[in-house]
Amino acid sequence: MITRLMTGAAALAVTAGMAAADYTLTILHTNDFHARFEPISKYDSGCSEDSNAEGKCFGGSARLVTALADARARSNNSILVDGGDQFQGTLFYTYYKGKLAAEMMNKLGYDGMTVGNHEFDDGPEVLRGFMDAVDFPVLMSNADFSGEELLADKLLKSTVIERGGEKIGLIGLTPQDTDELASPGPNVIFTDPSEAVQGEVDKLTEMGVNKIIVLSHSGYGVDQKVAANTTGVDVIVGGHTNTLLSNTSDRAEGPYPTMVGNTAIVSAYAYGKFLGELNVTFNDAGEIVEAAGEPIIMDAAVAEDEATKARIAEAAAPLDEIRNRVVAEAAEAIDGERGSCRAAECTMGNLIADAMLDRVKDQGVQIAIQNGGGIRASIDAGEVTMGEVLTVLPFQNTLSTFQVTGETIVAALENGVSQHEEGAGRFPQVAGMSYAFDASKEAGSRVSDVMVGGEPIDMGKLYSVVSNNYVRNGGDGYKMFRDAQNAYDFGPDLADVTAEYLAAKGPFKPYLDGRITVK
C-alpha cells in the first residue's frame, strides 16, 4: 500500500519534469525495546537457543544488525531513530542498567531517541549515565528539566541532523504522566505534548528546517492528537502503547503509515520484533508527496550477526545461573499479554494477585491489587524458569501491605479503569474481591458490584490490602494509596513471591473465575 499526498504545486512540478528536486529519506525505527537483546518467543518472553536454532524465535540485537545493514543498502539516505523505553524488561537491565543498551544502540548506529517513561525507572542518575555513554542526542520536549542538574546540561528538547545535504529536525516527546509512571524526581515538570511540539516546530522552522520528525513515546492516541493539533510535523515515530501499524498484518491497529492531515504516523510494536521502515519523499518545500513502508518482522529469515550474538552471550553469562533455574511447571500457557491484562481479567493477573494474597493471608489481608502494566509477558506451557518469571515481573517491585477504607478501594478501582480505552497500565487485576465496570460510562463512575470476600464492599470499613510498592506509592495514578494507614513497602520481591506460588501449585493450571466483569 502506498500513501500519496500530492499538492497541486507538487503535481505541477512532477509534470514539468522537475522531480529531481524531490528528496527521499528512509526512516528506520524501533520502539519499546525493553532490554530484549536476546531473541524472544512468540509470547515476547525468553526463547531458548534450541528454539532459536529451530527458527521459532524473533528479534534480538544480532538480527537487528543484519536487518539494518540490509535496509541501509536499499536507501540513498536513511536515519535510525527510537521511540523510547529501551530500559527495563529483562535481567540485562536489572544487572547492567543502561550500559548494555548504550553499547548496542551505538553499535546499531542510532541518530536519535526520545526519553520513554521507563528511562526514568531508576531516576535521573541512570538516565544521565546512559546519555553520557551514547553517541547520539536524547530528546524530550514536553518537560521543564532546567531544575534537574543531572539533565539540564545534556538532555535536549529538539535537535537538527543532516542527511544527504538536507537538514532534518528531531523532536522528543514523553508521556505527560511520567511522574506517575516512573521516578523522574521532583525537579522534572511534564507539560502538554501538543504545545511543546508546536513550540519546537516553530523554532526549527525559523532555523530554515522544513523536514520535521517527532520521536514520540506517548501512545498512538496521543500521536494522532498531536498530529491534528500542530502544524509543520511531517512524521511521528511512535512508542509507549506497543502499537503495531501495518498494511499486511491482521493484528495491526491501523495502517502504516497512519495519516492525520499531512502527518505520517508509524509504530513498530515492541521488543525488537519488527524494524520499522518508512520511505518518505519530500518536495522542495518540505512537504510529503509520498510515504510508504511496512515494519519488517525479525524472524528466522533474518540472519543473526555472529559478532553481536557472541557479545550478547558474553553479557548474558553472569545472568545465566539465575534465569536458567527451573522453578515451576505450567500445565498450559499463562496469558500475560498487554491486550489481555490491561483490559479484563487475565490468567497472569489472577496468578500474580492470588500469589500476593496467599503470601500475606496470615496477616489478615483481604484484598490484592496488581496493576496490569506491571505484567510484561506471558509464560508458555512446560518448565518455568526464573528468567521467565523475571521477564513477566522485571521491575524488582516489593510487596506492600496497608489499610484503606472501602471508599478508597472503590476510588482506586475507578482510577484503574479510567483509561481503559487507552489500554493504560493502571488497569487493576485483583484477588480476594470482584468488581464490574462499564467503560462506556464517564471515567470516575464506571465501577459497580464491588464484592470483598463474597460480601458487598463497606465504604466506611477499613480493609487490609496487598499491592506492590510502585502502586502503593502512587504509581499509575493510585495516589489515593499514598496516605494509607500502617503501610509497609518492604516485603519480598514480587517475582520471588510469584515463582514460589507457581512452584507450590505445580503443574500450574491457569484459570479465569469471573472476578472482573466487563459490562
PDB file of N, CA, C and O in Angstrom, residues 315-372:
ATOM      1  N   ALA A 315      27.651 -11.031  27.611  1.00  0.00           N
ATOM      2  CA  ALA A 315      26.945 -10.206  28.595  1.00  0.00           C
ATOM      3  C   ALA A 315      25.947 -11.021  29.409  1.00  0.00           C
ATOM      4  O   ALA A 315      25.651 -10.685  30.572  1.00  0.00           O
ATOM      5  N   ALA A 316      25.433 -12.101  28.816  1.00  0.00           N
ATOM      6  CA  ALA A 316      24.431 -12.935  29.499  1.00  0.00           C
ATOM      7  C   ALA A 316      25.039 -13.878  30.532  1.00  0.00           C
ATOM      8  O   ALA A 316      24.325 -14.357  31.421  1.00  0.00           O
ATOM      9  N   ALA A 317      26.341 -14.134  30.420  1.00  0.00           N
ATOM     10  CA  ALA A 317      26.967 -15.144  31.286  1.00  0.00           C
ATOM     11  C   ALA A 317      26.689 -14.944  32.771  1.00  0.00           C
ATOM     12  O   ALA A 317      26.323 -15.910  33.469  1.00  0.00           O
ATOM     13  N   PRO A 318      26.811 -13.722  33.310  1.00  0.00           N
ATOM     14  CA  PRO A 318      26.542 -13.553  34.749  1.00  0.00           C
ATOM     15  C   PRO A 318      25.079 -13.777  35.134  1.00  0.00           C
ATOM     16  O   PRO A 318      24.770 -13.960  36.314  1.00  0.00           O
ATOM     17  N   LEU A 319      24.200 -13.753  34.146  1.00  0.00           N
ATOM     18  CA  LEU A 319      22.762 -13.862  34.427  1.00  0.00           C
ATOM     19  C   LEU A 319      22.253 -15.298  34.379  1.00  0.00           C
ATOM     20  O   LEU A 319      21.176 -15.601  34.887  1.00  0.00           O
ATOM     21  N   ASP A 320      23.025 -16.162  33.724  1.00  0.00           N
ATOM     22  CA  ASP A 320      22.522 -17.490  33.391  1.00  0.00           C
ATOM     23  C   ASP A 320      22.133 -18.324  34.598  1.00  0.00           C
ATOM     24  O   ASP A 320      21.112 -19.023  34.578  1.00  0.00           O
ATOM     25  N   GLU A 321      22.943 -18.271  35.636  1.00  0.00           N
ATOM     26  CA  GLU A 321      22.651 -19.106  36.799  1.00  0.00           C
ATOM     27  C   GLU A 321      21.293 -18.765  37.394  1.00  0.00           C
ATOM     28  O   GLU A 321      20.530 -19.647  37.779  1.00  0.00           O
ATOM     29  N   ILE A 322      20.983 -17.472  37.426  1.00  0.00           N
ATOM     30  CA  ILE A 322      19.699 -17.033  37.987  1.00  0.00           C
ATOM     31  C   ILE A 322      18.547 -17.466  37.086  1.00  0.00           C
ATOM     32  O   ILE A 322      17.600 -18.126  37.518  1.00  0.00           O
ATOM     33  N   ARG A 323      18.657 -17.119  35.817  1.00  0.00           N
ATOM     34  CA  ARG A 323      17.471 -17.257  34.972  1.00  0.00           C
ATOM     35  C   ARG A 323      17.243 -18.660  34.437  1.00  0.00           C
ATOM     36  O   ARG A 323      16.126 -18.981  34.033  1.00  0.00           O
ATOM     37  N   ASN A 324      18.256 -19.489  34.418  1.00  0.00           N
ATOM     38  CA  ASN A 324      18.064 -20.854  33.913  1.00  0.00           C
ATOM     39  C   ASN A 324      17.549 -21.817  34.967  1.00  0.00           C
ATOM     40  O   ASN A 324      17.238 -22.969  34.665  1.00  0.00           O
ATOM     41  N   ARG A 325      17.444 -21.343  36.189  1.00  0.00           N
ATOM     42  CA  ARG A 325      16.955 -22.203  37.261  1.00  0.00           C
ATOM     43  C   ARG A 325      15.465 -22.485  37.056  1.00  0.00           C
ATOM     44  O   ARG A 325      14.640 -21.574  36.992  1.00  0.00           O
ATOM     45  N   VAL A 326      15.115 -23.759  36.936  1.00  0.00           N
ATOM     46  CA  VAL A 326      13.704 -24.137  36.780  1.00  0.00           C
ATOM     47  C   VAL A 326      13.025 -24.043  38.139  1.00  0.00           C
ATOM     48  O   VAL A 326      13.485 -24.628  39.118  1.00  0.00           O
ATOM     49  N   VAL A 327      11.963 -23.252  38.189  1.00  0.00           N
ATOM     50  CA  VAL A 327      11.305 -23.014  39.475  1.00  0.00           C
ATOM     51  C   VAL A 327       9.909 -23.616  39.550  1.00  0.00           C
ATOM     52  O   VAL A 327       9.351 -23.765  40.640  1.00  0.00           O
ATOM     53  N   ALA A 328       9.327 -23.965  38.426  1.00  0.00           N
ATOM     54  CA  ALA A 328       7.939 -24.456  38.451  1.00  0.00           C
ATOM     55  C   ALA A 328       7.608 -25.100  37.116  1.00  0.00           C
ATOM     56  O   ALA A 328       8.446 -25.200  36.217  1.00  0.00           O
ATOM     57  N   GLU A 329       6.349 -25.506  36.995  1.00  0.00           N
ATOM     58  CA  GLU A 329       5.855 -26.069  35.743  1.00  0.00           C
ATOM     59  C   GLU A 329       4.468 -25.524  35.467  1.00  0.00           C
ATOM     60  O   GLU A 329       3.638 -25.414  36.385  1.00  0.00           O
ATOM     61  N   ALA A 330       4.212 -25.179  34.220  1.00  0.00           N
ATOM     62  CA  ALA A 330       2.893 -24.694  33.814  1.00  0.00           C
ATOM     63  C   ALA A 330       2.205 -25.751  32.966  1.00  0.00           C
ATOM     64  O   ALA A 330       2.777 -26.246  31.992  1.00  0.00           O
ATOM     65  N   ALA A 331       0.991 -26.094  33.350  1.00  0.00           N
ATOM     66  CA  ALA A 331       0.239 -27.103  32.600  1.00  0.00           C
ATOM     67  C   ALA A 331      -0.216 -26.559  31.249  1.00  0.00           C
ATOM     68  O   ALA A 331      -0.366 -27.311  30.290  1.00  0.00           O
ATOM     69  N   GLU A 332      -0.441 -25.243  31.194  1.00  0.00           N
ATOM     70  CA  GLU A 332      -0.840 -24.573  29.951  1.00  0.00           C
ATOM     71  C   GLU A 332      -0.168 -23.206  29.919  1.00  0.00           C
ATOM     72  O   GLU A 332       0.343 -22.741  30.941  1.00  0.00           O
ATOM     73  N   ALA A 333      -0.193 -22.565  28.772  1.00  0.00           N
ATOM     74  CA  ALA A 333       0.347 -21.207  28.665  1.00  0.00           C
ATOM     75  C   ALA A 333      -0.436 -20.256  29.572  1.00  0.00           C
ATOM     76  O   ALA A 333      -1.666 -20.353  29.695  1.00  0.00           O
ATOM     77  N   ILE A 334       0.291 -19.349  30.223  1.00  0.00           N
ATOM     78  CA  ILE A 334      -0.322 -18.364  31.123  1.00  0.00           C
ATOM     79  C   ILE A 334      -0.301 -17.020  30.407  1.00  0.00           C
ATOM     80  O   ILE A 334       0.762 -16.507  30.062  1.00  0.00           O
ATOM     81  N   ASP A 335      -1.474 -16.452  30.195  1.00  0.00           N
ATOM     82  CA  ASP A 335      -1.624 -15.268  29.354  1.00  0.00           C
ATOM     83  C   ASP A 335      -1.300 -13.993  30.129  1.00  0.00           C
ATOM     84  O   ASP A 335      -2.053 -13.581  31.008  1.00  0.00           O
ATOM     85  N   GLY A 336      -0.173 -13.365  29.752  1.00  0.00           N
ATOM     86  CA  GLY A 336       0.185 -12.070  30.312  1.00  0.00           C
ATOM     87  C   GLY A 336       0.242 -11.001  29.246  1.00  0.00           C
ATOM     88  O   GLY A 336       0.921  -9.985  29.419  1.00  0.00           O
ATOM     89  N   GLU A 337      -0.468 -11.211  28.145  1.00  0.00           N
ATOM     90  CA  GLU A 337      -0.420 -10.260  27.033  1.00  0.00           C
ATOM     91  C   GLU A 337      -0.950  -8.899  27.459  1.00  0.00           C
ATOM     92  O   GLU A 337      -1.927  -8.800  28.202  1.00  0.00           O
ATOM     93  N   ARG A 338      -0.317  -7.869  26.947  1.00  0.00           N
ATOM     94  CA  ARG A 338      -0.711  -6.497  27.240  1.00  0.00           C
ATOM     95  C   ARG A 338      -2.200  -6.268  26.944  1.00  0.00           C
ATOM     96  O   ARG A 338      -2.930  -5.678  27.754  1.00  0.00           O
ATOM     97  N   GLY A 339      -2.646  -6.751  25.781  1.00  0.00           N
ATOM     98  CA  GLY A 339      -4.030  -6.544  25.395  1.00  0.00           C
ATOM     99  C   GLY A 339      -5.030  -7.263  26.278  1.00  0.00           C
ATOM    100  O   GLY A 339      -6.208  -6.904  26.313  1.00  0.00           O
ATOM    101  N   SER A 340      -4.585  -8.291  26.992  1.00  0.00           N
ATOM    102  CA  SER A 340      -5.455  -9.018  27.920  1.00  0.00           C
ATOM    103  C   SER A 340      -5.460  -8.371  29.293  1.00  0.00           C
ATOM    104  O   SER A 340      -6.518  -8.057  29.858  1.00  0.00           O
ATOM    105  N   CYS A 341      -4.271  -8.160  29.848  1.00  0.00           N
ATOM    106  CA  CYS A 341      -4.141  -7.779  31.257  1.00  0.00           C
ATOM    107  C   CYS A 341      -4.391  -6.301  31.526  1.00  0.00           C
ATOM    108  O   CYS A 341      -4.497  -5.896  32.688  1.00  0.00           O
ATOM    109  N   ARG A 342      -4.508  -5.502  30.459  1.00  0.00           N
ATOM    110  CA  ARG A 342      -4.857  -4.087  30.633  1.00  0.00           C
ATOM    111  C   ARG A 342      -6.305  -3.822  30.248  1.00  0.00           C
ATOM    112  O   ARG A 342      -6.721  -2.671  30.145  1.00  0.00           O
ATOM    113  N   ALA A 343      -7.058  -4.899  30.008  1.00  0.00           N
ATOM    114  CA  ALA A 343      -8.424  -4.717  29.519  1.00  0.00           C
ATOM    115  C   ALA A 343      -9.460  -5.491  30.317  1.00  0.00           C
ATOM    116  O   ALA A 343     -10.613  -5.078  30.414  1.00  0.00           O
ATOM    117  N   ALA A 344      -9.070  -6.624  30.898  1.00  0.00           N
ATOM    118  CA  ALA A 344     -10.033  -7.505  31.553  1.00  0.00           C
ATOM    119  C   ALA A 344      -9.259  -8.464  32.460  1.00  0.00           C
ATOM    120  O   ALA A 344      -8.028  -8.401  32.559  1.00  0.00           O
ATOM    121  N   GLU A 345     -10.000  -9.327  33.119  1.00  0.00           N
ATOM    122  CA  GLU A 345      -9.366 -10.381  33.911  1.00  0.00           C
ATOM    123  C   GLU A 345      -8.470 -11.222  32.996  1.00  0.00           C
ATOM    124  O   GLU A 345      -8.883 -11.625  31.912  1.00  0.00           O
ATOM    125  N   CYS A 346      -7.242 -11.474  33.413  1.00  0.00           N
ATOM    126  CA  CYS A 346      -6.345 -12.319  32.628  1.00  0.00           C
ATOM    127  C   CYS A 346      -5.716 -13.364  33.543  1.00  0.00           C
ATOM    128  O   CYS A 346      -5.618 -13.170  34.757  1.00  0.00           O
ATOM    129  N   THR A 347      -5.289 -14.462  32.965  1.00  0.00           N
ATOM    130  CA  THR A 347      -4.798 -15.571  33.800  1.00  0.00           C
ATOM    131  C   THR A 347      -3.512 -15.206  34.536  1.00  0.00           C
ATOM    132  O   THR A 347      -3.309 -15.630  35.672  1.00  0.00           O
ATOM    133  N   MET A 348      -2.644 -14.407  33.917  1.00  0.00           N
ATOM    134  CA  MET A 348      -1.430 -13.993  34.620  1.00  0.00           C
ATOM    135  C   MET A 348      -1.768 -13.043  35.762  1.00  0.00           C
ATOM    136  O   MET A 348      -1.148 -13.096  36.840  1.00  0.00           O
ATOM    137  N   GLY A 349      -2.734 -12.171  35.537  1.00  0.00           N
ATOM    138  CA  GLY A 349      -3.176 -11.272  36.599  1.00  0.00           C
ATOM    139  C   GLY A 349      -3.726 -12.031  37.790  1.00  0.00           C
ATOM    140  O   GLY A 349      -3.440 -11.701  38.949  1.00  0.00           O
ATOM    141  N   ASN A 350      -4.534 -13.066  37.511  1.00  0.00           N
ATOM    142  CA  ASN A 350      -5.066 -13.892  38.600  1.00  0.00           C
ATOM    143  C   ASN A 350      -3.946 -14.593  39.356  1.00  0.00           C
ATOM    144  O   ASN A 350      -3.942 -14.660  40.591  1.00  0.00           O
ATOM    145  N   LEU A 351      -2.987 -15.140  38.612  1.00  0.00           N
ATOM    146  CA  LEU A 351      -1.857 -15.822  39.248  1.00  0.00           C
ATOM    147  C   LEU A 351      -1.114 -14.874  40.184  1.00  0.00           C
ATOM    148  O   LEU A 351      -0.859 -15.206  41.353  1.00  0.00           O
ATOM    149  N   ILE A 352      -0.744 -13.703  39.700  1.00  0.00           N
ATOM    150  CA  ILE A 352       0.063 -12.779  40.496  1.00  0.00           C
ATOM    151  C   ILE A 352      -0.714 -12.259  41.696  1.00  0.00           C
ATOM    152  O   ILE A 352      -0.199 -12.234  42.818  1.00  0.00           O
ATOM    153  N   ALA A 353      -1.959 -11.856  41.471  1.00  0.00           N
ATOM    154  CA  ALA A 353      -2.763 -11.343  42.586  1.00  0.00           C
ATOM    155  C   ALA A 353      -3.005 -12.423  43.632  1.00  0.00           C
ATOM    156  O   ALA A 353      -2.926 -12.166  44.841  1.00  0.00           O
ATOM    157  N   ASP A 354      -3.297 -13.646  43.185  1.00  0.00           N
ATOM    158  CA  ASP A 354      -3.504 -14.737  44.138  1.00  0.00           C
ATOM    159  C   ASP A 354      -2.219 -15.064  44.892  1.00  0.00           C
ATOM    160  O   ASP A 354      -2.244 -15.380  46.083  1.00  0.00           O
ATOM    161  N   ALA A 355      -1.077 -14.982  44.200  1.00  0.00           N
ATOM    162  CA  ALA A 355       0.211 -15.232  44.856  1.00  0.00           C
ATOM    163  C   ALA A 355       0.482 -14.191  45.927  1.00  0.00           C
ATOM    164  O   ALA A 355       0.951 -14.515  47.038  1.00  0.00           O
ATOM    165  N   MET A 356       0.200 -12.940  45.616  1.00  0.00           N
ATOM    166  CA  MET A 356       0.395 -11.858  46.595  1.00  0.00           C
ATOM    167  C   MET A 356      -0.467 -12.087  47.828  1.00  0.00           C
ATOM    168  O   MET A 356       0.006 -11.988  48.977  1.00  0.00           O
ATOM    169  N   LEU A 357      -1.749 -12.387  47.584  1.00  0.00           N
ATOM    170  CA  LEU A 357      -2.675 -12.548  48.703  1.00  0.00           C
ATOM    171  C   LEU A 357      -2.317 -13.777  49.536  1.00  0.00           C
ATOM    172  O   LEU A 357      -2.379 -13.742  50.773  1.00  0.00           O
ATOM    173  N   ASP A 358      -1.907 -14.836  48.862  1.00  0.00           N
ATOM    174  CA  ASP A 358      -1.530 -16.056  49.573  1.00  0.00           C
ATOM    175  C   ASP A 358      -0.339 -15.808  50.499  1.00  0.00           C
ATOM    176  O   ASP A 358      -0.296 -16.343  51.606  1.00  0.00           O
ATOM    177  N   ARG A 359       0.615 -14.986  50.055  1.00  0.00           N
ATOM    178  CA  ARG A 359       1.813 -14.738  50.848  1.00  0.00           C
ATOM    179  C   ARG A 359       1.493 -14.017  52.163  1.00  0.00           C
ATOM    180  O   ARG A 359       2.168 -14.248  53.179  1.00  0.00           O
ATOM    181  N   VAL A 360       0.474 -13.154  52.164  1.00  0.00           N
ATOM    182  CA  VAL A 360       0.215 -12.334  53.366  1.00  0.00           C
ATOM    183  C   VAL A 360      -1.126 -12.637  54.020  1.00  0.00           C
ATOM    184  O   VAL A 360      -1.571 -11.898  54.901  1.00  0.00           O
ATOM    185  N   LYS A 361      -1.765 -13.757  53.636  1.00  0.00           N
ATOM    186  CA  LYS A 361      -3.088 -14.049  54.191  1.00  0.00           C
ATOM    187  C   LYS A 361      -3.047 -14.232  55.701  1.00  0.00           C
ATOM    188  O   LYS A 361      -4.018 -13.912  56.409  1.00  0.00           O
ATOM    189  N   ASP A 362      -1.910 -14.710  56.234  1.00  0.00           N
ATOM    190  CA  ASP A 362      -1.797 -14.899  57.684  1.00  0.00           C
ATOM    191  C   ASP A 362      -1.758 -13.577  58.434  1.00  0.00           C
ATOM    192  O   ASP A 362      -1.880 -13.558  59.664  1.00  0.00           O
ATOM    193  N   GLN A 363      -1.585 -12.482  57.706  1.00  0.00           N
ATOM    194  CA  GLN A 363      -1.584 -11.148  58.331  1.00  0.00           C
ATOM    195  C   GLN A 363      -2.974 -10.519  58.319  1.00  0.00           C
ATOM    196  O   GLN A 363      -3.124  -9.351  58.677  1.00  0.00           O
ATOM    197  N   GLY A 364      -3.960 -11.279  57.871  1.00  0.00           N
ATOM    198  CA  GLY A 364      -5.321 -10.754  57.850  1.00  0.00           C
ATOM    199  C   GLY A 364      -5.631  -9.899  56.635  1.00  0.00           C
ATOM    200  O   GLY A 364      -6.631  -9.177  56.610  1.00  0.00           O
ATOM    201  N   VAL A 365      -4.792  -9.970  55.611  1.00  0.00           N
ATOM    202  CA  VAL A 365      -5.014  -9.177  54.396  1.00  0.00           C
ATOM    203  C   VAL A 365      -6.141  -9.808  53.581  1.00  0.00           C
ATOM    204  O   VAL A 365      -6.180 -11.018  53.386  1.00  0.00           O
ATOM    205  N   GLN A 366      -7.045  -8.958  53.104  1.00  0.00           N
ATOM    206  CA  GLN A 366      -8.247  -9.449  52.416  1.00  0.00           C
ATOM    207  C   GLN A 366      -8.226  -9.245  50.898  1.00  0.00           C
ATOM    208  O   GLN A 366      -8.915  -9.956  50.170  1.00  0.00           O
ATOM    209  N   ILE A 367      -7.478  -8.250  50.441  1.00  0.00           N
ATOM    210  CA  ILE A 367      -7.567  -7.813  49.041  1.00  0.00           C
ATOM    211  C   ILE A 367      -6.176  -7.688  48.449  1.00  0.00           C
ATOM    212  O   ILE A 367      -5.253  -7.205  49.115  1.00  0.00           O
ATOM    213  N   ALA A 368      -6.024  -8.110  47.185  1.00  0.00           N
ATOM    214  CA  ALA A 368      -4.785  -7.870  46.434  1.00  0.00           C
ATOM    215  C   ALA A 368      -5.123  -7.091  45.172  1.00  0.00           C
ATOM    216  O   ALA A 368      -6.126  -7.368  44.513  1.00  0.00           O
ATOM    217  N   ILE A 369      -4.288  -6.106  44.856  1.00  0.00           N
ATOM    218  CA  ILE A 369      -4.440  -5.320  43.628  1.00  0.00           C
ATOM    219  C   ILE A 369      -3.083  -5.251  42.922  1.00  0.00           C
ATOM    220  O   ILE A 369      -2.090  -4.835  43.527  1.00  0.00           O
ATOM    221  N   GLN A 370      -3.068  -5.657  41.659  1.00  0.00           N
ATOM    222  CA  GLN A 370      -1.851  -5.607  40.839  1.00  0.00           C
ATOM    223  C   GLN A 370      -2.161  -4.820  39.567  1.00  0.00           C
ATOM    224  O   GLN A 370      -3.136  -5.113  38.877  1.00  0.00           O
ATOM    225  N   ASN A 371      -1.351  -3.826  39.269  1.00  0.00           N
ATOM    226  CA  ASN A 371      -1.551  -3.057  38.037  1.00  0.00           C
ATOM    227  C   ASN A 371      -1.198  -3.894  36.815  1.00  0.00           C
ATOM    228  O   ASN A 371      -0.153  -4.548  36.757  1.00  0.00           O
ATOM    229  N   GLY A 372      -2.088  -3.878  35.817  1.00  0.00           N
ATOM    230  CA  GLY A 372      -1.863  -4.666  34.605  1.00  0.00           C
ATOM    231  C   GLY A 372      -0.589  -4.293  33.875  1.00  0.00           C
ATOM    232  O   GLY A 372       0.032  -5.131  33.217  1.00  0.00           O
TER     233      GLY A 372
END
